[in-house]
XYZ file of N, CA and C in Angstrom:
873
model
N 146.277 109.373 146.583
C 146.422 110.812 146.282
C 146.518 111.068 144.466
N 147.614 110.323 144.156
C 147.722 110.399 142.592
C 146.367 109.840 141.851
N 145.941 108.845 142.343
C 144.524 108.018 142.132
C 143.404 109.149 141.616
N 143.093 109.791 143.156
C 142.242 110.622 143.049
C 142.516 111.924 142.320
N 143.379 112.444 142.140
C 143.863 113.639 141.189
C 143.644 112.789 139.497
N 143.930 111.455 139.245
C 143.337 111.060 137.800
C 142.242 110.851 137.880
N 141.259 110.224 138.918
C 139.651 110.262 138.522
C 139.475 111.858 138.479
N 139.966 112.713 139.021
C 139.242 113.984 138.918
C 139.396 114.604 137.624
N 140.718 114.329 137.101
C 141.066 114.989 135.605
C 140.321 114.334 134.606
N 139.895 112.536 134.812
C 139.388 112.072 133.964
C 137.370 112.609 133.921
N 137.197 112.909 134.979
C 135.811 113.306 135.043
C 135.795 114.757 134.729
N 136.795 115.799 134.429
C 136.515 116.977 133.870
C 136.927 116.989 132.420
N 137.800 116.267 132.281
C 137.666 115.889 130.637
C 136.327 115.293 130.253
N 135.885 114.424 130.486
C 134.621 114.058 130.373
C 133.394 114.819 129.976
N 133.332 115.584 131.097
C 132.623 116.986 131.217
C 132.934 117.968 129.773
N 134.094 117.986 130.005
C 134.465 119.185 128.550
C 134.136 118.704 127.404
N 134.240 117.211 127.330
C 134.102 116.697 125.731
C 132.439 116.637 125.702
N 131.900 116.293 126.699
C 130.364 116.429 126.806
C 130.064 117.634 126.265
N 130.127 118.703 126.948
C 130.121 119.758 126.514
C 130.178 120.387 125.424
N 131.007 120.080 124.743
C 131.730 120.447 123.467
C 130.725 119.801 122.299
N 130.635 118.444 122.746
C 129.629 117.679 121.745
C 127.911 118.310 121.908
N 127.556 118.470 123.017
C 126.390 118.902 123.047
C 126.114 120.325 122.427
N 127.302 121.407 122.510
C 127.373 122.584 121.797
C 127.311 122.243 120.427
N 127.727 121.536 119.945
C 128.209 121.377 118.524
C 127.050 121.050 117.595
N 125.508 121.166 118.305
C 124.477 120.602 117.445
C 123.460 121.522 118.380
N 123.342 122.698 118.700
C 122.319 123.417 119.716
C 121.722 124.492 118.915
N 121.229 123.576 117.677
C 119.805 124.059 116.980
C 118.842 123.589 116.513
N 117.623 123.839 115.868
C 116.752 123.197 115.811
C 116.156 123.346 114.235
N 115.822 122.230 113.645
C 115.006 122.640 112.170
C 113.903 121.779 112.510
N 112.632 122.825 111.754
C 111.573 122.120 111.766
C 111.062 122.396 110.449
N 109.926 121.770 109.943
C 110.031 120.069 110.039
C 111.347 119.302 109.527
N 111.276 118.271 109.690
C 112.619 117.566 109.455
C 112.427 116.472 108.037
N 110.981 116.832 107.478
C 110.738 115.789 105.961
C 109.914 117.055 105.253
N 110.119 116.994 104.178
C 109.274 117.699 103.385
C 108.893 116.671 102.275
N 107.531 116.546 102.116
C 106.693 115.606 100.841
C 106.225 116.822 99.843
N 107.066 116.558 98.679
C 106.230 117.754 97.506
C 105.625 116.588 96.703
N 104.443 117.290 95.914
C 103.745 116.711 95.046
C 103.444 117.189 93.932
N 104.442 117.741 93.392
C 104.370 118.697 92.196
C 104.397 118.001 90.886
N 103.444 118.400 89.907
C 103.278 117.627 88.624
C 104.328 118.271 87.966
N 104.764 117.373 86.897
C 105.971 117.315 85.944
C 105.760 119.051 85.382
N 106.810 119.683 85.302
C 106.754 120.889 84.907
C 106.327 122.188 85.592
N 105.903 121.596 87.126
C 105.480 122.246 88.286
C 106.541 122.841 89.023
N 106.489 124.100 89.466
C 107.461 124.664 90.615
C 106.566 124.872 92.323
N 107.107 124.113 93.037
C 106.601 123.660 94.514
C 107.532 124.466 95.331
N 106.868 125.255 96.223
C 108.105 126.078 97.795
C 107.251 125.529 98.793
N 108.234 124.896 99.742
C 108.133 124.596 100.998
C 108.790 125.475 101.975
N 108.616 126.074 103.261
C 109.204 126.446 104.137
C 109.722 125.638 105.079
N 110.988 125.849 105.949
C 111.175 125.198 107.279
C 111.689 126.197 107.857
N 112.192 126.098 108.986
C 112.463 127.109 110.298
C 113.795 126.732 110.837
N 114.890 127.214 111.011
C 116.143 126.871 111.485
C 116.106 127.847 112.820
N 116.194 127.275 113.856
C 116.750 128.396 115.282
C 117.603 128.094 116.001
N 118.536 128.922 116.120
C 119.863 128.676 116.949
C 119.577 128.924 118.698
N 119.875 127.827 119.155
C 119.609 127.776 120.512
C 120.799 128.088 121.227
N 122.192 128.352 120.779
C 123.222 128.856 121.319
C 123.450 129.971 121.993
N 124.267 130.361 122.481
C 124.497 131.626 123.534
C 125.270 132.336 122.773
N 125.380 132.138 121.560
C 126.538 133.003 120.711
C 126.040 132.860 118.996
N 126.557 133.786 118.267
C 126.173 133.891 116.719
C 126.867 132.559 116.351
N 125.999 132.045 115.249
C 126.484 131.007 114.808
C 126.047 130.819 112.954
N 126.975 130.499 112.135
C 126.973 130.233 110.749
C 126.574 129.291 110.282
N 125.558 129.107 109.480
C 124.745 127.532 108.999
C 124.865 127.612 107.514
N 125.468 126.404 106.953
C 125.221 126.263 105.534
C 124.322 124.915 105.125
N 123.627 124.994 103.909
C 122.634 123.723 103.407
C 123.746 123.096 102.393
N 123.579 121.497 102.410
C 124.285 121.239 101.220
C 123.190 119.676 101.036
N 123.469 119.063 99.769
C 122.679 118.157 99.532
C 123.367 116.869 99.371
N 122.568 115.651 99.480
C 123.189 114.359 99.252
C 122.166 113.606 98.618
N 122.396 112.503 98.178
C 121.343 111.339 97.605
C 121.522 110.292 98.714
N 120.266 109.428 98.777
C 120.364 108.063 99.382
C 119.831 107.023 98.809
N 120.160 105.939 99.280
C 119.628 104.906 98.719
C 119.102 103.680 100.386
N 117.820 103.382 100.472
C 117.674 102.812 101.649
C 117.985 101.256 101.156
N 118.364 100.547 102.209
C 118.921 99.058 102.077
C 117.680 98.171 102.350
N 117.681 96.760 101.824
C 116.639 96.188 102.535
C 116.510 95.809 103.809
N 117.455 96.307 104.298
C 117.431 95.785 106.210
C 116.987 97.359 106.630
N 116.493 98.403 105.713
C 115.872 99.429 106.433
C 117.087 100.274 106.739
N 118.161 100.112 106.508
C 119.731 101.600 107.044
C 119.430 102.097 105.212
N 120.217 103.070 105.671
C 120.414 104.435 104.559
C 121.772 104.770 103.827
N 121.958 104.403 102.853
C 123.292 104.286 102.157
C 123.572 105.815 101.805
N 124.215 106.692 102.184
C 124.214 108.269 101.750
C 125.321 108.176 100.512
N 124.951 108.917 99.495
C 125.866 109.121 98.054
C 125.721 110.638 97.790
N 126.916 110.971 97.106
C 126.785 112.194 96.300
C 125.459 112.664 95.605
N 125.231 113.938 95.724
C 123.958 114.359 95.005
C 123.969 114.110 93.737
N 122.797 113.752 93.165
C 122.638 113.341 91.513
C 123.329 112.535 91.311
N 123.727 111.210 92.213
C 124.376 110.340 91.902
C 123.131 108.986 91.755
N 121.893 109.250 92.062
C 121.285 108.030 91.903
C 119.848 108.476 90.856
N 119.413 107.672 89.925
C 118.542 107.689 88.960
C 117.086 108.456 89.757
N 116.890 108.220 91.055
C 115.628 108.489 91.657
C 116.093 109.966 92.542
N 117.419 110.653 92.465
C 117.689 111.917 93.012
C 116.687 113.155 92.315
N 116.433 113.693 93.363
C 115.688 115.169 93.166
C 116.560 116.026 93.448
N 117.939 116.089 93.632
C 118.981 116.876 94.432
C 118.861 118.258 93.382
N 118.923 117.773 91.810
C 119.186 119.184 90.814
C 117.947 119.793 90.886
N 116.679 119.467 91.266
C 115.371 120.039 91.033
C 115.418 121.207 92.097
N 115.997 121.148 93.140
C 115.555 122.061 94.339
C 116.724 123.571 94.251
N 115.981 124.370 94.572
C 116.403 125.896 94.883
C 116.306 126.002 96.558
N 117.478 126.478 97.114
C 117.534 126.693 98.754
C 117.908 128.106 98.869
N 116.799 128.834 99.495
C 117.158 130.507 99.669
C 116.610 130.658 101.315
N 117.951 130.981 101.807
C 119.267 131.024 101.559
C 119.992 129.786 102.018
N 121.073 129.347 101.323
C 121.495 128.047 101.285
C 122.936 128.595 102.243
N 123.211 129.795 102.576
C 124.020 130.091 103.891
C 123.983 131.187 104.733
N 123.697 131.086 105.888
C 122.992 132.175 106.598
C 123.832 132.177 108.038
N 123.753 133.430 108.835
C 123.975 133.283 110.405
C 122.899 133.499 110.979
N 123.157 133.273 112.367
C 121.815 133.613 113.219
C 122.528 133.793 114.609
N 121.863 134.822 115.151
C 122.480 135.458 116.410
C 121.483 134.689 117.431
N 122.052 134.556 118.892
C 121.324 133.730 119.967
C 119.899 133.665 119.840
N 119.285 132.449 119.818
C 117.530 132.550 120.096
C 117.005 133.187 118.765
N 117.864 133.577 117.721
C 117.059 133.863 116.497
C 116.521 132.401 115.563
N 115.516 132.972 114.615
C 115.378 131.799 113.765
C 115.022 132.846 112.535
N 115.338 131.785 111.201
C 115.161 132.226 109.951
C 114.003 131.210 109.036
N 113.420 131.533 108.607
C 112.618 130.818 107.298
C 113.583 130.622 106.207
N 113.469 129.311 105.823
C 114.365 128.686 104.674
C 113.414 128.148 103.467
N 113.372 128.762 102.157
C 112.381 128.695 100.907
C 113.057 127.464 100.388
N 112.419 126.269 100.270
C 112.745 125.244 99.403
C 112.250 125.010 98.380
N 112.376 125.414 97.141
C 111.519 125.333 95.825
C 112.204 123.949 95.113
N 110.841 123.336 94.437
C 110.965 122.000 93.788
C 110.454 122.203 92.161
N 111.332 122.322 91.702
C 111.050 122.446 90.217
C 111.387 120.974 89.353
N 110.094 120.259 88.931
C 109.986 119.013 88.690
C 110.385 119.298 86.987
N 111.017 118.388 86.466
C 111.502 118.420 84.916
C 110.148 117.955 84.339
N 109.927 118.329 82.897
C 108.426 117.922 82.018
C 108.289 116.571 81.869
N 109.416 115.661 82.273
C 109.022 114.217 81.922
C 109.107 113.372 83.234
N 109.225 113.492 84.359
C 109.314 113.039 85.532
C 108.096 112.724 86.260
N 107.592 111.377 86.109
C 106.311 111.225 86.617
C 106.294 110.293 87.945
N 107.713 109.863 88.168
C 108.041 109.005 89.009
C 108.152 109.475 90.785
N 108.420 108.735 91.229
C 108.930 109.352 92.563
C 110.510 109.471 92.738
N 110.870 110.669 93.629
C 112.173 110.975 93.393
C 112.128 111.330 94.910
N 113.767 111.304 95.399
C 113.854 111.507 96.450
C 115.523 112.121 96.889
N 115.939 112.633 98.178
C 117.154 113.292 98.196
C 117.184 113.584 99.695
N 118.462 114.168 100.314
C 118.188 114.603 101.644
C 119.231 115.818 101.266
N 118.890 116.831 102.566
C 119.785 118.160 102.494
C 120.125 118.057 103.942
N 121.415 118.328 104.340
C 121.892 118.962 105.516
C 122.063 120.013 106.014
N 121.148 120.598 107.023
C 121.488 122.015 107.915
C 122.573 122.119 108.668
N 123.837 122.597 108.342
C 125.117 122.332 109.212
C 125.309 123.712 109.800
N 125.790 123.222 111.013
C 126.431 124.328 111.688
C 127.824 124.629 111.348
N 128.585 125.611 111.242
C 129.748 125.610 110.838
C 130.440 126.882 111.266
N 131.885 126.710 111.266
C 132.572 127.681 112.085
C 133.824 128.341 110.815
N 133.940 129.520 110.583
C 134.930 129.952 109.755
C 136.322 129.440 110.397
N 137.220 129.369 109.306
C 138.699 129.228 109.631
C 139.567 130.358 108.951
N 140.648 130.374 109.930
C 141.721 131.307 109.470
C 141.986 130.496 107.807
N 142.946 131.703 107.321
C 143.579 131.406 106.140
C 144.368 130.220 106.096
N 145.317 130.098 107.161
C 146.284 129.308 107.211
C 145.351 127.878 107.166
N 144.384 127.967 107.816
C 143.852 126.515 108.342
C 142.776 126.210 106.900
N 142.415 127.029 106.313
C 141.431 126.985 105.368
C 142.362 125.988 104.147
N 143.586 126.692 103.876
C 144.464 125.970 102.878
C 144.994 124.638 103.481
N 144.541 124.099 104.713
C 145.501 122.689 104.859
C 143.831 121.644 104.701
N 142.545 122.687 104.651
C 141.398 121.503 104.459
C 140.965 122.052 103.120
N 141.945 122.103 102.184
C 141.481 122.215 100.545
C 140.761 123.278 100.340
N 141.008 124.444 101.001
C 140.352 125.744 100.768
C 138.878 125.842 101.069
N 138.676 124.929 101.875
C 136.897 125.310 102.253
C 136.578 126.489 102.819
N 137.317 126.712 103.819
C 136.993 127.732 104.614
C 135.863 127.328 105.821
N 135.708 126.243 105.840
C 134.648 126.280 107.040
C 134.951 124.703 107.386
N 134.607 124.691 108.913
C 134.684 123.396 109.778
C 133.287 123.074 110.030
N 132.668 122.054 109.916
C 131.267 121.538 110.332
C 131.321 121.041 111.461
N 130.303 121.682 112.530
C 130.572 121.062 113.863
C 129.333 120.499 114.201
N 128.144 120.148 113.403
C 126.891 119.632 113.766
C 125.971 119.856 112.578
N 125.178 118.803 112.648
C 124.206 118.882 111.340
C 123.021 117.935 111.422
N 121.827 118.362 111.005
C 120.503 118.004 110.926
C 119.953 117.510 109.574
N 119.858 116.342 109.298
C 119.243 115.679 108.178
C 117.844 116.144 107.788
N 117.632 116.626 106.752
C 116.158 116.794 106.350
C 115.617 115.845 104.786
N 114.809 115.012 105.332
C 114.347 114.143 103.970
C 113.645 114.736 102.764
N 113.558 115.045 101.822
C 112.824 115.337 100.794
C 112.222 114.227 100.066
N 111.026 114.372 99.820
C 110.258 113.119 99.064
C 109.535 114.020 98.015
N 109.451 113.670 96.642
C 108.635 114.275 95.598
C 107.722 112.938 94.816
N 106.373 113.324 94.654
C 105.949 112.383 93.619
C 104.529 112.742 93.267
N 104.411 112.968 92.288
C 103.285 113.972 91.443
C 101.853 113.619 92.202
N 100.992 114.480 92.104
C 99.668 114.033 92.640
C 99.088 113.419 91.934
N 99.131 113.207 90.605
C 98.629 112.123 89.686
C 99.169 110.724 89.593
N 100.553 110.564 90.178
C 100.834 109.331 90.582
C 100.112 108.656 91.506
N 99.501 107.318 91.428
C 98.656 106.909 92.671
C 98.862 105.573 91.848
N 100.054 104.944 91.875
C 100.541 103.392 91.589
C 101.043 103.007 93.045
N 100.152 102.512 93.770
C 100.463 102.063 95.049
C 100.171 100.695 95.073
N 101.559 99.865 95.019
C 101.243 98.363 95.168
C 102.382 97.644 96.018
N 102.085 97.165 97.147
C 103.139 96.578 98.065
C 102.524 94.791 97.946
N 103.549 93.802 98.192
C 103.642 92.513 98.427
C 104.311 92.006 99.855
N 103.820 91.119 100.458
C 104.309 90.762 101.619
C 104.504 89.254 101.155
N 105.692 88.619 101.566
C 106.158 86.846 101.226
C 107.011 86.782 102.266
N 107.598 85.263 101.978
C 108.797 84.763 102.684
C 108.858 84.969 104.421
N 107.650 84.498 104.697
C 107.611 84.477 106.344
C 108.507 83.316 106.510
N 109.687 83.659 107.738
C 110.273 82.328 108.173
C 110.605 82.863 109.578
N 111.167 81.845 110.437
C 111.414 82.014 111.323
C 112.547 82.283 111.580
N 113.261 83.234 112.782
C 114.527 83.593 112.632
C 115.171 83.623 114.162
N 114.409 83.078 115.002
C 114.798 83.011 116.545
C 116.001 82.705 116.656
N 117.072 83.453 117.749
C 118.215 83.046 117.777
C 118.037 82.383 119.071
N 119.306 81.822 119.695
C 119.347 81.047 120.961
C 119.387 82.563 121.958
N 118.607 82.364 122.860
C 118.901 83.390 123.889
C 117.580 84.792 123.609
N 116.884 84.825 122.491
C 115.895 85.559 122.078
C 114.871 85.341 123.445
N 114.211 86.359 123.895
C 113.269 86.071 124.844
C 111.734 86.046 123.946
N 111.826 86.463 122.927
C 110.484 86.507 122.144
C 110.795 85.078 120.902
N 109.892 84.771 120.109
C 109.904 84.062 118.624
C 110.204 85.420 117.592
N 110.779 85.329 116.795
C 111.096 86.431 115.843
C 110.770 85.593 114.625
N 110.314 86.225 113.733
C 109.772 86.125 112.168
C 110.266 87.239 111.394
N 110.721 86.819 110.024
C 111.150 87.566 109.290
C 110.177 87.864 107.884
N 109.970 88.723 107.109
C 109.161 88.655 105.990
C 109.762 89.951 104.913
N 109.394 89.729 103.958
C 109.887 90.555 102.595
C 108.966 91.388 102.305
N 108.729 92.756 102.360
C 107.865 93.584 101.563
C 108.601 94.305 100.422
N 107.681 93.928 99.258
C 108.420 94.700 97.844
C 107.525 95.634 97.626
N 108.017 96.714 97.268
C 107.101 97.561 96.580
C 107.226 97.741 95.053
N 106.163 97.417 94.158
C 106.006 97.254 93.158
C 105.548 98.126 92.583
N 105.087 99.183 93.116
C 104.439 100.794 92.791
C 105.599 101.578 92.347
N 105.022 102.981 92.299
C 105.909 104.134 92.143
C 105.642 105.118 93.268
N 105.243 104.824 94.272
C 105.048 105.780 95.409
C 106.016 105.200 96.576
N 106.440 106.071 97.440
C 107.112 105.841 98.459
C 105.932 105.615 99.471
N 105.733 104.370 99.931
C 104.815 104.033 100.706
C 104.812 103.679 102.412
N 104.237 104.179 103.332
C 104.022 103.849 104.480
C 103.084 102.442 104.836
N 103.558 101.729 105.904
C 102.570 100.574 105.739
C 102.525 100.053 107.090
N 101.716 99.051 107.320
C 101.694 98.415 108.826
C 101.609 97.231 108.582
N 102.552 96.247 109.463
C 102.375 95.095 109.296
C 102.497 94.407 110.826
N 101.821 93.333 110.806
C 101.538 92.501 112.200
C 100.976 91.187 112.107
N 101.338 90.219 113.113
C 100.910 88.971 112.882
C 99.872 88.712 113.437
N 99.163 87.568 113.095
C 97.974 86.896 113.501
C 98.202 85.217 113.594
N 97.861 84.760 115.063
C 98.379 83.397 115.369
C 96.817 82.884 115.453
N 96.507 82.005 114.933
C 94.953 81.127 114.471
C 95.737 79.903 115.167
N 94.899 79.242 116.516
C 95.048 78.062 116.933
C 94.260 77.055 116.135
N 94.766 76.022 115.352
C 94.170 75.190 114.614
C 93.158 74.340 115.355
N 93.188 74.114 116.343
C 92.323 72.799 116.927
C 90.966 73.876 117.444
N 91.327 75.235 118.158
C 90.071 75.865 118.588
C 89.831 77.199 118.093
N 90.332 77.461 117.013
C 90.098 78.495 115.975
C 90.089 79.870 116.762
N 90.956 80.154 117.811
C 91.082 81.422 118.396
C 92.161 81.839 118.195
N 91.828 83.203 117.555
C 92.880 84.362 117.111
C 93.441 85.009 118.179
N 94.869 85.490 117.826
C 95.419 86.360 118.808
C 95.943 87.388 117.915
N 95.674 88.932 117.262
C 96.530 89.811 116.905
C 97.461 90.409 117.607
N 98.768 90.535 117.181
C 99.614 91.334 117.623
C 99.683 92.637 117.300
N 100.111 93.477 118.192
C 100.280 94.962 117.817
C 101.219 95.381 116.479
N 100.736 96.376 115.415
C 101.493 96.498 114.167
C 103.127 97.108 114.323
N 103.775 96.887 113.433
C 104.839 97.707 113.499
C 104.908 98.604 112.245
N 105.509 99.808 111.789
C 105.301 100.808 110.708
C 106.604 100.776 110.427
N 106.488 100.379 108.916
C 107.514 100.315 107.782
C 107.112 101.523 106.547
N 108.617 101.949 106.064
C 108.280 102.774 104.830
C 109.141 101.897 103.851
N 108.440 101.823 102.355
C 109.021 101.169 101.484
C 109.389 102.045 100.187
N 110.418 102.093 99.538
C 110.631 102.917 98.557
C 110.196 102.248 97.219
N 109.916 102.686 95.939
C 109.497 102.347 94.654
C 110.774 101.492 94.211
N 110.117 99.967 93.747
C 110.995 99.311 92.968
C 112.042 98.162 94.330
N 111.800 98.734 95.757
C 112.809 98.114 96.231
C 112.157 97.074 97.320
N 112.871 96.205 98.079
C 112.299 95.430 98.944
C 112.906 95.787 100.504
N 112.235 95.105 101.201
C 112.292 95.540 102.745
C 112.170 94.406 103.373
N 113.572 93.707 104.118
C 112.957 92.916 105.195
C 112.820 93.106 106.386
N 111.648 92.762 106.950
C 111.205 93.303 108.483
C 111.369 92.082 109.343
N 111.333 92.299 110.586
C 111.140 91.294 111.354
C 109.737 92.038 112.350
N 109.113 90.694 112.729
C 107.988 90.544 113.607
C 108.084 89.749 114.783
N 107.935 90.587 115.885
C 108.186 89.202 116.880
C 106.664 88.911 117.832
N 106.659 87.478 118.365
C 105.882 86.740 118.923
C 105.816 86.447 120.178
N 105.287 87.205 121.220
C 105.274 87.257 122.472
C 105.086 85.790 123.056
N 105.418 85.233 124.132
C 105.075 84.181 124.463
C 103.933 84.069 125.046
N 102.716 84.245 124.474
C 101.463 84.274 124.912
C 100.509 83.141 124.849
N 101.052 82.302 123.809
C 100.211 81.527 123.178
C 100.094 80.120 123.933
N 99.047 79.355 124.008
C 99.246 78.012 124.490
C 99.653 77.046 123.721
N 100.209 75.933 124.414
C 101.040 74.690 123.210
C 99.884 74.598 122.440
N 100.323 74.062 120.761
C 99.379 73.947 120.087
C 99.763 74.224 118.816
N 99.088 73.769 117.773
C 99.461 74.045 116.211
C 98.736 75.262 116.136
N 99.590 76.322 115.530
C 99.068 77.642 114.825
C 99.282 77.804 113.593
N 98.235 78.529 112.860
C 98.447 79.221 111.975
C 98.905 80.540 112.008
N 100.098 80.898 111.692
C 100.688 82.287 111.503
C 100.811 83.113 110.356
N 100.085 84.498 110.328
C 100.184 85.215 109.095
C 100.574 86.138 109.633
N 101.276 86.946 108.162
C 101.970 87.797 108.602
C 100.907 88.869 107.744
N 100.305 89.915 108.110
C 99.448 90.879 107.643
C 100.051 92.318 107.335
N 99.765 92.681 105.883
C 100.352 93.873 105.355
C 99.218 95.012 105.442
N 99.313 96.165 105.664
C 97.963 96.969 105.638
C 98.835 98.467 105.388
N 98.577 98.742 103.959
C 98.995 100.094 103.538
C 98.255 101.023 103.081
N 96.746 100.847 103.559
C 95.846 101.920 103.149
C 94.365 101.304 103.364
N 93.494 102.132 103.322
C 92.113 101.556 103.424
C 91.398 101.275 101.990
N 92.139 101.950 101.198
C 91.879 101.949 99.658
C 92.378 100.804 98.899
N 93.251 100.085 99.486
C 93.813 98.646 99.125
C 93.625 97.427 100.048
N 93.547 96.314 99.323
C 93.319 95.336 100.041
C 94.617 94.708 100.911
N 94.085 93.897 102.172
C 95.195 93.638 102.884
C 96.152 92.500 102.442
N 97.181 92.526 102.287
C 98.082 91.366 101.806
C 98.750 90.534 103.095
N 99.185 89.300 102.749
C 99.425 88.217 103.940
C 100.245 87.299 103.418
N 100.868 86.509 104.115
C 101.873 85.402 104.109
C 101.495 84.547 105.292
N 101.591 83.139 105.160
C 101.136 82.580 106.348
C 102.484 81.285 106.575
N 102.606 80.724 107.552
C 103.217 79.411 107.909
C 102.166 78.901 108.892
N 102.731 77.607 109.517
C 102.270 76.855 110.579
C 103.215 76.453 111.388
N 103.146 76.709 112.559
C 104.056 76.861 113.538
C 103.657 75.930 114.884
N 104.452 75.364 115.511
C 104.255 74.408 116.534
C 104.552 75.364 117.834
N 103.791 75.380 118.900
C 104.073 76.208 120.214
C 104.424 75.003 121.169
N 105.157 74.965 121.821
C 105.416 74.025 122.767
C 105.937 74.570 124.182
N 105.050 73.644 125.234
C 105.638 74.057 126.643
C 107.187 74.207 126.961
N 107.528 75.330 127.500
C 109.332 75.077 127.661
C 109.362 76.060 128.870
N 110.395 75.802 129.616
C 110.886 76.704 130.651
C 111.811 77.708 130.425
N 112.792 77.640 129.551
C 113.642 78.282 129.011
C 113.457 78.755 127.738
N 113.659 79.770 127.132
C 113.560 80.326 126.046
C 114.728 79.850 125.022
N 114.404 78.980 124.160
C 115.612 78.562 123.083
C 114.863 78.647 121.926
N 115.522 78.524 120.847
C 114.932 78.450 119.453
C 113.836 77.197 119.157
N 112.879 77.779 119.277
C 111.658 76.817 118.974
C 111.530 76.047 117.854
N 111.165 75.096 117.228
C 111.063 74.124 116.440
C 109.807 74.770 115.504
N 109.902 75.124 114.418
C 109.181 75.598 113.631
C 108.669 74.824 112.112
N 107.461 74.049 112.287
C 107.292 73.211 111.311
C 106.423 74.005 110.270
N 106.981 74.165 109.037
C 106.623 74.957 107.935
C 105.750 74.014 106.930
N 104.577 74.071 106.957
C 103.585 73.321 106.171
C 103.704 73.911 104.506
N 103.374 75.595 105.080
C 103.447 75.996 103.354
C 103.721 77.435 103.866
N 104.544 78.372 102.730
C 104.417 79.758 103.072
C 104.115 80.360 101.428
N 102.849 80.856 102.193
C 102.423 81.516 100.759
C 101.966 83.091 100.995
N 101.693 83.579 99.659
C 101.225 85.018 99.779
C 99.719 84.950 99.824
N 98.947 85.748 100.378
C 97.306 85.852 100.734
C 96.641 87.239 100.056
N 95.695 87.350 99.688
C 94.829 88.504 100.033
C 93.842 88.202 100.877
N 93.754 89.512 101.386
C 92.410 89.311 102.369
C 91.308 90.467 102.165
N 90.549 90.101 101.884
C 89.479 91.055 101.496
C 88.587 91.919 102.236
C-alpha cells in the first residue's frame, strides 16, 4: 500500500515538473537567425515576430550576448561586446521589453548601424526571454533585477557587408578516429576559414578502389565555419566497401563559384565479422584542388 502511494506521488510530481518546464517557454520567435549585409556607415533594419502561446499574459525582455564557436562546433557564450567580432553594440532593439496577452504576437524591429570602419564579418546572439515580475522583497534578494527569467529563445545575428566577398576555405588533416565498438569507420578533418565571411559548406567522402577504379561517394554533411577560425569535423564511412585498397578523399564544397577543396589518404578495407577499429595505412595525407 505504502509502495503504491509512493509511486503515485512520484508520478504526480514528475507530471507537475514536466508541466512547469513546458509552460516556462510557451512562446515562439520567428525567424531565429538574422543575416545583415549593411555596408560600413549604413543602417539596416529587420523584423522578428514573437507570439505568446500560453493561456496567460506574459512579460518578455530582450538581452544580448557574444559567442565564440570552438573547433568542435560548440558555442562559448560571453558578455556582450567582449569579443573583437561582436556586433552587439551596433544593435537597436525596439521594443526590448513588452507584454503579450494569450495568443497575441508583436513585431520587433532589430536595427543594425555599422560603424564606418567595419568591413569584416561580425556576429552576436540576442535572447528573447519570458519573465515574471518579482515582489520588492524578492527583487532585493536577486540584486534588484525585479525579474525572474523562466524561458528563453536565442536569435543568431550575423553581419557582413555586401562588398565583402572574401570566401576562402581549406580542408586538411584527414585521419581515421574510429573507436572500438563503432558501427562505422569514422574520419576527422580540419576546415579552416581563411576568408572574412561566415561560410556554409558541405563535406563528403569519396572512396576510390585502387584496383578497379570504382568510386563510391557518400552523402554530404553541412557545416558553418567562422572567419579566421577552424573547425574539426567527423565524416562516417559505412561498411559498404568490398575488401581492398582505397584512396579516400574528403571533399569540401562551399559554392559553385569556388573550386572544390580536398584532402586524401589511403586505407585498407578488410573482411571482418565484428566491427573493431580497422587498420588504416596512411600513405599520404595532402590537400588537393578539384577543378
